Coordinates of C-alpha atoms in Angstrom, one line a residue:
Chain J
N1 CA 0.0 0.0 0.0
A2 CA 2.2 2.8 -1.3
G3 CA 2.0 6.1 0.4
V4 CA 2.5 9.5 -1.2
M5 CA 5.3 9.2 -3.7
Q6 CA 7.5 12.2 -4.5
N7 CA 10.3 12.4 -7.0
P8 CA 13.0 13.3 -7.3
R9 CA 14.0 13.2 -3.6
H10 CA 16.9 15.5 -4.4
L11 CA 17.3 17.9 -7.2
V12 CA 20.2 20.2 -8.0
R13 CA 19.7 23.1 -10.5
R14 CA 21.7 26.1 -11.5
R15 CA 20.2 29.5 -11.5
G16 CA 17.9 30.1 -14.4
Q17 CA 17.1 26.4 -15.0
E18 CA 13.7 24.8 -14.5
A19 CA 12.7 22.4 -11.7
R20 CA 9.9 19.9 -12.0
L21 CA 8.7 18.1 -8.9
R22 CA 6.3 15.2 -9.1
C23 CA 3.8 13.8 -6.7
S24 CA 1.7 10.7 -6.9
P25 CA -1.0 10.8 -4.1
M26 CA -2.1 7.8 -2.1
K27 CA -4.4 5.4 -3.9
G28 CA -7.9 6.7 -3.7
H29 CA -6.9 10.3 -2.8
S30 CA -8.0 13.0 -5.2
H31 CA -6.9 16.0 -3.2
V32 CA -3.3 17.2 -3.4
Y33 CA -1.5 19.9 -1.5
W34 CA 2.0 21.4 -2.0
Y35 CA 3.9 22.9 0.9
R36 CA 7.4 24.5 1.0
Q37 CA 9.8 24.2 3.9
L38 CA 12.6 26.7 3.9
P39 CA 15.7 26.0 6.0
E40 CA 15.0 26.4 9.7
E41 CA 11.4 27.4 9.0
G42 CA 8.0 25.8 9.1
L43 CA 5.7 24.6 6.4
K44 CA 4.1 27.2 4.2
F45 CA 1.1 26.3 2.1
M46 CA 1.5 26.8 -1.7
V47 CA -1.4 25.3 -3.6
Y48 CA -4.3 22.9 -3.3
L49 CA -5.5 20.9 -6.3
Q50 CA -8.0 18.3 -7.2
K51 CA -8.0 16.4 -10.5
E52 CA -7.7 18.9 -13.3
N53 CA -8.6 21.8 -11.0
I54 CA -6.6 24.3 -8.9
I55 CA -8.8 25.0 -5.9
D56 CA -6.6 27.4 -3.9
E57 CA -3.3 28.8 -5.1
S58 CA -3.1 31.6 -2.5
G59 CA 0.4 30.6 -1.4
M60 CA 2.0 30.3 -4.8
P61 CA 4.5 33.1 -5.8
K62 CA 2.9 35.1 -8.6
E63 CA 5.7 34.4 -11.0
R64 CA 7.8 31.4 -12.1
F65 CA 5.7 28.9 -10.1
S66 CA 2.9 26.7 -11.5
A67 CA 1.2 23.5 -10.5
E68 CA -1.1 21.0 -12.2
F69 CA -2.8 17.8 -11.3
P70 CA -3.9 16.2 -14.6
K71 CA -6.6 13.6 -15.1
E72 CA -3.9 11.0 -15.6
G73 CA -0.5 11.0 -13.9
P74 CA 1.1 12.7 -11.0
S75 CA 0.7 16.3 -9.8
I76 CA 3.6 18.5 -11.0
L77 CA 5.0 21.6 -9.3
R78 CA 7.1 23.5 -11.8
I79 CA 9.5 26.3 -11.0
Q80 CA 10.9 28.2 -13.9
Q81 CA 14.1 30.2 -13.9
V82 CA 15.1 29.1 -10.4
V83 CA 16.9 31.4 -8.0
R84 CA 18.9 30.6 -4.9
G85 CA 16.0 31.5 -2.7
D86 CA 14.0 28.6 -4.2
S87 CA 16.3 26.2 -2.4
A88 CA 14.0 24.3 0.0
A89 CA 12.2 21.1 0.7
Y90 CA 8.9 20.8 -1.2
F91 CA 6.4 18.5 0.4
C92 CA 3.3 17.1 -1.3
A93 CA 0.4 15.8 0.8
S94 CA -2.8 14.1 -0.2
S95 CA -6.2 13.4 1.4
P96 CA -9.2 11.3 0.4
L97 CA -11.7 14.0 1.3
A98 CA -11.8 17.7 1.2
N99 CA -11.7 19.8 4.4
T100 CA -10.9 17.1 6.9
G101 CA -7.4 18.5 7.5
E102 CA -5.8 15.1 7.9
L103 CA -3.0 15.0 5.4
F104 CA -0.7 12.2 4.3
F105 CA 2.7 13.5 3.4
G106 CA 5.4 12.3 1.0
E107 CA 9.0 12.4 2.0
G108 CA 9.7 15.6 0.1
S109 CA 11.8 16.8 -2.7
R110 CA 14.8 18.8 -1.7
L111 CA 15.8 21.4 -4.3
T112 CA 19.2 23.0 -4.2
V113 CA 19.9 25.9 -6.5
L114 CA 23.6 26.6 -7.1
Chain U
G1 CA -6.2 34.9 8.5
D2 CA -5.6 31.6 10.3
S3 CA -2.3 31.3 12.2
V4 CA -0.6 28.8 14.6
T5 CA 2.0 29.8 17.1
Q6 CA 4.3 27.2 18.6
M7 CA 6.7 27.2 21.5
E8 CA 10.1 28.0 20.2
G9 CA 12.7 25.3 20.3
P10 CA 14.9 23.6 20.4
V11 CA 13.8 21.6 23.4
T12 CA 16.3 19.2 25.0
L13 CA 15.2 16.7 27.6
S14 CA 16.5 13.6 29.3
E15 CA 14.9 10.3 28.8
E16 CA 11.8 9.8 30.9
A17 CA 11.3 13.5 31.4
F18 CA 7.9 15.2 31.0
L19 CA 7.3 17.0 27.7
T20 CA 5.1 20.0 27.0
I21 CA 5.1 21.8 23.7
N22 CA 2.8 24.8 23.7
C23 CA 0.6 25.6 20.7
T24 CA -2.0 28.4 20.3
Y25 CA -4.0 29.3 17.3
T26 CA -6.1 32.0 15.7
A27 CA -8.9 31.1 13.4
T28 CA -12.2 32.6 12.4
G29 CA -14.3 29.5 12.4
Y30 CA -14.2 26.2 14.3
P31 CA -11.1 24.5 13.1
S32 CA -9.8 21.0 13.6
L33 CA -6.4 20.8 15.3
F34 CA -3.5 18.5 14.7
W35 CA 0.0 17.5 15.8
Y36 CA 2.3 16.1 13.2
V37 CA 5.8 14.7 13.7
Q38 CA 8.7 14.8 11.3
Y39 CA 11.7 12.5 11.7
P40 CA 15.0 13.4 10.1
G41 CA 14.9 13.2 6.3
E42 CA 11.2 12.2 6.2
G43 CA 7.9 13.7 5.6
L44 CA 5.4 14.7 8.2
Q45 CA 3.2 12.0 9.9
L46 CA 0.0 12.7 11.7
L47 CA 0.5 12.1 15.4
L48 CA -2.9 13.0 16.8
K49 CA -6.0 15.2 16.2
A50 CA -9.0 16.8 17.8
T51 CA -12.0 18.1 15.8
K52 CA -14.0 20.0 18.4
A53 CA -13.7 21.8 21.7
D54 CA -12.7 19.7 24.7
D55 CA -11.8 16.7 22.6
K56 CA -8.5 15.0 23.6
G57 CA -6.4 13.5 20.9
S58 CA -3.9 10.8 21.9
N59 CA -1.4 8.4 20.3
K60 CA 1.8 6.7 21.3
G61 CA 1.7 8.2 24.8
F62 CA 1.3 11.8 23.4
E63 CA -1.9 13.7 24.1
A64 CA -3.4 17.1 23.5
T65 CA -6.7 18.7 24.5
Y66 CA -8.6 21.2 22.3
R67 CA -9.2 24.2 24.5
K68 CA -11.4 26.7 22.8
E69 CA -11.4 29.2 25.7
T70 CA -7.6 29.6 25.6
T71 CA -7.3 28.7 21.8
S72 CA -4.7 26.2 22.7
F73 CA -3.7 22.6 21.8
H74 CA -0.6 21.9 23.9
L75 CA 1.2 18.6 23.3
E76 CA 2.2 16.5 26.3
K77 CA 3.9 13.2 27.0
G78 CA 4.6 11.9 30.5
S79 CA 7.9 10.1 29.8
V80 CA 9.8 10.8 26.6
Q81 CA 12.2 8.3 24.9
V82 CA 15.2 8.9 22.7
S83 CA 13.1 7.7 19.8
D84 CA 10.8 10.7 20.3
S85 CA 13.5 13.0 19.0
A86 CA 12.0 14.8 16.0
V87 CA 10.4 18.0 14.9
Y88 CA 6.8 18.5 16.1
F89 CA 4.3 20.7 14.1
C90 CA 1.0 22.0 15.4
A91 CA -1.6 22.6 12.6
L92 CA -5.1 23.7 12.1
S93 CA -7.6 23.1 9.3
D94 CA -10.3 25.5 8.7
N95 CA -13.0 23.0 7.6
N96 CA -14.3 25.4 4.9
A97 CA -11.0 26.3 3.4
G98 CA -9.4 23.0 2.5
K99 CA -5.8 23.9 3.4
S100 CA -4.0 23.4 6.7
T101 CA -2.0 26.0 8.5
F102 CA 1.2 24.9 10.3
G103 CA 3.2 26.3 13.1
D104 CA 7.0 26.7 12.6
G105 CA 7.8 23.4 14.3
T106 CA 9.6 22.6 17.6
T107 CA 12.7 20.4 17.5
L108 CA 12.8 17.9 20.4
T109 CA 16.0 16.1 21.3
V110 CA 15.9 13.5 24.0
K111 CA 19.2 12.4 25.5
P112 CA 19.7 9.0 27.1

């Protein structure tokens, strides 16, 4: 019974490159959330998606960041033209129902921008 | 907007000591409250939860009571073990908003 799967676990990019982070939710879960954890800080909400829909993107930076959760395949968090400040751990979580608050987290993708 | 304030860490205790990690919240509605634990190099795992006032969540010897009058959800354990060393996050979910709001986390180190 696989949990939330994120890949890659570690990603190194140079400034100006693109980063793509993938998340497969737990089986039967149709709600996906992305959070960012900066060094020595807590988790900050980025975006909440359901299949083919962005429900809440109030935590997403206005530029360079985008997210999708297509009908088939994993959810993707895309960061274009990365900068050093994007270095962080990006966590994906899923839930089977909306608004229960109980989240199942992946192990995170750690992005390092050189 | 919603917010969660946690006791600042790091917290260092000896094995079998009593643990309290304070958590207070601000929310406009009637949120559900959670404690998550994060072990090194891993994602967060749900530790316990409470969905309404006066509910007590408990798991693995940890417990927390939803106190609406003080807007608090303090985490306690009577006797910590070395294996409890981790980062603990308090969180709330506004049941109408979908997303959860997390505190900054408290790092606990338990020494033998």
